[in-house]
PDB file of C-alpha atoms in Angstrom:
ATOM      1  CA  UNK A  30     -21.701 -27.943  28.776  1.00  0.00           C
ATOM      2  CA  UNK A  31     -21.266 -24.260  27.958  1.00  0.00           C
ATOM      3  CA  UNK A  32     -22.577 -21.824  30.523  1.00  0.00           C
ATOM      4  CA  UNK A  33     -25.659 -19.969  29.333  1.00  0.00           C
ATOM      5  CA  UNK A  34     -24.892 -16.328  28.614  1.00  0.00           C
ATOM      6  CA  UNK A  35     -27.775 -13.926  29.155  1.00  0.00           C
ATOM      7  CA  UNK A  36     -28.478 -11.718  26.139  1.00  0.00           C
ATOM      8  CA  UNK A  37     -30.024  -8.936  28.172  1.00  0.00           C
ATOM      9  CA  UNK A  38     -27.357  -7.344  30.338  1.00  0.00           C
ATOM     10  CA  UNK A  39     -27.025  -3.901  31.821  1.00  0.00           C
ATOM     11  CA  UNK A  40     -25.048  -1.635  29.478  1.00  0.00           C
ATOM     12  CA  UNK A  41     -23.487   1.824  29.625  1.00  0.00           C
ATOM     13  CA  UNK A  42     -25.638   3.179  26.792  1.00  0.00           C
ATOM     14  CA  UNK A  43     -27.187   6.532  27.710  1.00  0.00           C
ATOM     15  CA  UNK A  44     -30.953   6.152  28.292  1.00  0.00           C
ATOM     16  CA  UNK A  45     -31.829   9.641  27.032  1.00  0.00           C
ATOM     17  CA  UNK A  46     -29.743   9.148  23.869  1.00  0.00           C
ATOM     18  CA  UNK A  47     -31.566   5.849  23.277  1.00  0.00           C
ATOM     19  CA  UNK A  48     -34.974   7.521  23.717  1.00  0.00           C
ATOM     20  CA  UNK A  49     -34.004  10.411  21.444  1.00  0.00           C
ATOM     21  CA  UNK A  50     -33.123   7.878  18.719  1.00  0.00           C
ATOM     22  CA  UNK A  51     -36.677   6.427  18.703  1.00  0.00           C
ATOM     23  CA  UNK A  52     -38.221   7.135  15.272  1.00  0.00           C
ATOM     24  CA  UNK A  53     -41.754   8.085  16.263  1.00  0.00           C
ATOM     25  CA  UNK A  54     -42.122  11.498  17.983  1.00  0.00           C
ATOM     26  CA  UNK A  55     -45.165  10.191  19.915  1.00  0.00           C
ATOM     27  CA  UNK A  56     -43.249   7.097  21.120  1.00  0.00           C
ATOM     28  CA  UNK A  57     -40.342   9.352  22.148  1.00  0.00           C
ATOM     29  CA  UNK A  58     -42.749  11.536  24.138  1.00  0.00           C
ATOM     30  CA  UNK A  59     -44.317   8.450  25.767  1.00  0.00           C
ATOM     31  CA  UNK A  60     -40.865   7.014  26.550  1.00  0.00           C
ATOM     32  CA  UNK A  61     -39.929  10.235  28.369  1.00  0.00           C
ATOM     33  CA  UNK A  62     -43.215  10.071  30.330  1.00  0.00           C
ATOM     34  CA  UNK A  63     -42.639   6.414  31.208  1.00  0.00           C
ATOM     35  CA  UNK A  64     -39.042   7.143  32.202  1.00  0.00           C
ATOM     36  CA  UNK A  65     -40.268   9.717  34.716  1.00  0.00           C
ATOM     37  CA  UNK A  66     -43.071   7.460  36.028  1.00  0.00           C
ATOM     38  CA  UNK A  67     -40.802   4.406  36.426  1.00  0.00           C
ATOM     39  CA  UNK A  68     -37.950   6.379  38.059  1.00  0.00           C
ATOM     40  CA  UNK A  69     -40.224   8.173  40.521  1.00  0.00           C
ATOM     41  CA  UNK A  70     -42.250   5.072  41.381  1.00  0.00           C
ATOM     42  CA  UNK A  71     -39.395   2.551  41.578  1.00  0.00           C
ATOM     43  CA  UNK A  72     -36.852   4.866  43.193  1.00  0.00           C
ATOM     44  CA  UNK A  73     -34.216   3.464  40.823  1.00  0.00           C
ATOM     45  CA  UNK A  74     -32.211   5.235  38.141  1.00  0.00           C
ATOM     46  CA  UNK A  75     -32.884   4.056  34.589  1.00  0.00           C
ATOM     47  CA  UNK A  76     -30.263   1.828  32.944  1.00  0.00           C
ATOM     48  CA  UNK A  77     -30.179   0.282  29.490  1.00  0.00           C
ATOM     49  CA  UNK A  78     -30.452  -3.515  29.432  1.00  0.00           C
ATOM     50  CA  UNK A  79     -29.420  -5.024  26.127  1.00  0.00           C
ATOM     51  CA  UNK A  80     -30.005  -2.892  23.046  1.00  0.00           C
ATOM     52  CA  UNK A  81     -33.568  -1.742  23.754  1.00  0.00           C
ATOM     53  CA  UNK A  82     -34.855  -2.278  27.312  1.00  0.00           C
ATOM     54  CA  UNK A  83     -34.867   0.555  29.838  1.00  0.00           C
ATOM     55  CA  UNK A  84     -34.684  -1.152  33.227  1.00  0.00           C
ATOM     56  CA  UNK A  85     -34.956  -0.038  36.835  1.00  0.00           C
ATOM     57  CA  UNK A  86     -33.185  -1.792  39.688  1.00  0.00           C
ATOM     58  CA  UNK A  87     -31.972  -5.357  39.303  1.00  0.00           C
ATOM     59  CA  UNK A  88     -32.147  -8.759  40.888  1.00  0.00           C
ATOM     60  CA  UNK A  89     -30.212 -11.998  40.584  1.00  0.00           C
ATOM     61  CA  UNK A  90     -32.297 -15.065  39.781  1.00  0.00           C
ATOM     62  CA  UNK A  91     -31.392 -18.735  39.920  1.00  0.00           C
ATOM     63  CA  UNK A  92     -33.692 -21.439  38.616  1.00  0.00           C
ATOM     64  CA  UNK A  93     -33.805 -25.090  39.726  1.00  0.00           C
ATOM     65  CA  UNK A  94     -32.242 -25.928  36.332  1.00  0.00           C
ATOM     66  CA  UNK A  95     -29.121 -24.060  37.433  1.00  0.00           C
ATOM     67  CA  UNK A  96     -29.766 -21.238  34.952  1.00  0.00           C
ATOM     68  CA  UNK A  97     -29.080 -17.916  36.640  1.00  0.00           C
ATOM     69  CA  UNK A  98     -28.547 -14.294  35.767  1.00  0.00           C
ATOM     70  CA  UNK A  99     -29.465 -10.702  36.427  1.00  0.00           C
ATOM     71  CA  UNK A 100     -32.503  -8.812  35.216  1.00  0.00           C
ATOM     72  CA  UNK A 101     -34.144  -5.447  35.838  1.00  0.00           C
ATOM     73  CA  UNK A 102     -36.886  -5.421  38.491  1.00  0.00           C
ATOM     74  CA  UNK A 103     -39.163  -3.545  36.077  1.00  0.00           C
ATOM     75  CA  UNK A 104     -38.711  -1.833  32.744  1.00  0.00           C
ATOM     76  CA  UNK A 105     -40.071  -0.810  29.369  1.00  0.00           C
ATOM     77  CA  UNK A 106     -39.077  -0.632  25.740  1.00  0.00           C
ATOM     78  CA  UNK A 107     -40.479   1.766  23.121  1.00  0.00           C
ATOM     79  CA  UNK A 108     -40.617  -0.785  20.291  1.00  0.00           C
ATOM     80  CA  UNK A 109     -41.778  -0.026  16.745  1.00  0.00           C
ATOM     81  CA  UNK A 110     -45.175  -1.726  16.984  1.00  0.00           C
ATOM     82  CA  UNK A 111     -46.052  -1.216  20.650  1.00  0.00           C
ATOM     83  CA  UNK A 112     -44.473  -0.181  23.921  1.00  0.00           C
ATOM     84  CA  UNK A 113     -43.451  -3.210  25.995  1.00  0.00           C
ATOM     85  CA  UNK A 114     -43.748  -2.968  29.767  1.00  0.00           C
ATOM     86  CA  UNK A 115     -41.791  -5.512  31.805  1.00  0.00           C
ATOM     87  CA  UNK A 116     -43.051  -6.719  35.173  1.00  0.00           C
ATOM     88  CA  UNK A 117     -42.404  -9.803  37.305  1.00  0.00           C
ATOM     89  CA  UNK A 118     -43.743 -13.056  35.916  1.00  0.00           C
ATOM     90  CA  UNK A 119     -45.591 -15.238  38.383  1.00  0.00           C
ATOM     91  CA  UNK A 120     -47.053 -12.363  40.373  1.00  0.00           C
ATOM     92  CA  UNK A 121     -50.603 -13.531  41.057  1.00  0.00           C
ATOM     93  CA  UNK A 122     -51.885  -9.990  41.713  1.00  0.00           C
ATOM     94  CA  UNK A 123     -51.072  -8.850  38.162  1.00  0.00           C
ATOM     95  CA  UNK A 124     -54.202 -10.233  36.470  1.00  0.00           C
ATOM     96  CA  UNK A 125     -56.467  -8.506  38.972  1.00  0.00           C
ATOM     97  CA  UNK A 126     -54.596  -5.204  38.657  1.00  0.00           C
ATOM     98  CA  UNK A 127     -54.671  -5.333  34.840  1.00  0.00           C
ATOM     99  CA  UNK A 128     -58.488  -5.225  34.922  1.00  0.00           C
ATOM    100  CA  UNK A 129     -58.170  -1.553  35.896  1.00  0.00           C
ATOM    101  CA  UNK A 130     -55.196  -0.769  33.623  1.00  0.00           C
ATOM    102  CA  UNK A 131     -56.846   0.388  30.420  1.00  0.00           C
ATOM    103  CA  UNK A 132     -56.122  -0.689  26.856  1.00  0.00           C
ATOM    104  CA  UNK A 133     -53.352  -3.308  26.580  1.00  0.00           C
ATOM    105  CA  UNK A 134     -52.395  -6.780  25.369  1.00  0.00           C
ATOM    106  CA  UNK A 135     -50.120  -9.281  27.093  1.00  0.00           C
ATOM    107  CA  UNK A 136     -47.387 -11.687  26.143  1.00  0.00           C
ATOM    108  CA  UNK A 137     -45.462 -14.193  28.255  1.00  0.00           C
ATOM    109  CA  UNK A 138     -43.861 -11.607  30.509  1.00  0.00           C
ATOM    110  CA  UNK A 139     -44.758  -8.312  28.858  1.00  0.00           C
ATOM    111  CA  UNK A 140     -47.711  -5.985  28.868  1.00  0.00           C
ATOM    112  CA  UNK A 141     -48.011  -4.130  25.558  1.00  0.00           C
ATOM    113  CA  UNK A 142     -49.541  -0.686  25.137  1.00  0.00           C
ATOM    114  CA  UNK A 143     -49.920   1.596  22.132  1.00  0.00           C
ATOM    115  CA  UNK A 144     -49.540   4.816  24.087  1.00  0.00           C
ATOM    116  CA  UNK A 145     -49.520   6.124  27.651  1.00  0.00           C
ATOM    117  CA  UNK A 146     -52.850   7.904  27.088  1.00  0.00           C
ATOM    118  CA  UNK A 147     -54.498   4.447  26.753  1.00  0.00           C
ATOM    119  CA  UNK A 148     -53.690   3.439  30.327  1.00  0.00           C
ATOM    120  CA  UNK A 149     -54.360   4.476  33.912  1.00  0.00           C
ATOM    121  CA  UNK A 150     -51.037   5.873  35.160  1.00  0.00           C
ATOM    122  CA  UNK A 151     -51.982   5.259  38.808  1.00  0.00           C
ATOM    123  CA  UNK A 152     -52.502   1.567  38.010  1.00  0.00           C
ATOM    124  CA  UNK A 153     -49.140   1.503  36.201  1.00  0.00           C
ATOM    125  CA  UNK A 154     -47.504   2.883  39.368  1.00  0.00           C
ATOM    126  CA  UNK A 155     -49.271   0.206  41.410  1.00  0.00           C
ATOM    127  CA  UNK A 156     -47.981  -2.497  39.042  1.00  0.00           C
ATOM    128  CA  UNK A 157     -44.405  -1.172  39.267  1.00  0.00           C
ATOM    129  CA  UNK A 158     -44.559  -1.192  43.076  1.00  0.00           C
ATOM    130  CA  UNK A 159     -46.189  -4.655  43.200  1.00  0.00           C
ATOM    131  CA  UNK A 160     -43.679  -6.140  40.784  1.00  0.00           C
ATOM    132  CA  UNK A 161     -40.665  -4.826  42.716  1.00  0.00           C
ATOM    133  CA  UNK A 162     -42.090  -6.035  46.056  1.00  0.00           C
ATOM    134  CA  UNK A 163     -42.864  -9.457  44.552  1.00  0.00           C
ATOM    135  CA  UNK A 164     -39.330  -9.893  43.144  1.00  0.00           C
ATOM    136  CA  UNK A 165     -37.622  -8.611  46.291  1.00  0.00           C
ATOM    137  CA  UNK A 166     -39.608 -11.140  48.333  1.00  0.00           C
ATOM    138  CA  UNK A 167     -38.867 -13.937  45.841  1.00  0.00           C
ATOM    139  CA  UNK A 168     -35.162 -13.051  45.609  1.00  0.00           C
ATOM    140  CA  UNK A 169     -34.147 -11.521  48.970  1.00  0.00           C
ATOM    141  CA  UNK A 170     -30.665 -10.237  49.796  1.00  0.00           C
ATOM    142  CA  UNK A 171     -30.254  -8.256  46.585  1.00  0.00           C
TER     143      UNK A 171
END
């Protein structure tokens, strides 16, 4: 059986160059704001993961199925439709925290926002911190 190859890997693409290439001026502005918030809150330098995710920190996961890989602890992506925010899946505190977050929608592992002005930045910082703590507890020795 072929070993599964993760699509989303850390790359050497320059984060600022990636942000500057975003079409929408408002999304570019929001991406710069998010970059600052995520870097300051996480304490990690931003790195590109795959073609479009800006990630902070990393952890190595291994599932019971044997599937394993590396992923950013937290991150975001200024996509065309909405901005995707990436946090830990399985964190039971997330639902409670999201009640204070502002205007958003959720997917399987993402929280989607239209713009930074729609959310409570302090709650975003709380979610970044919670997510990192949750993953570092779940996957120690990183």
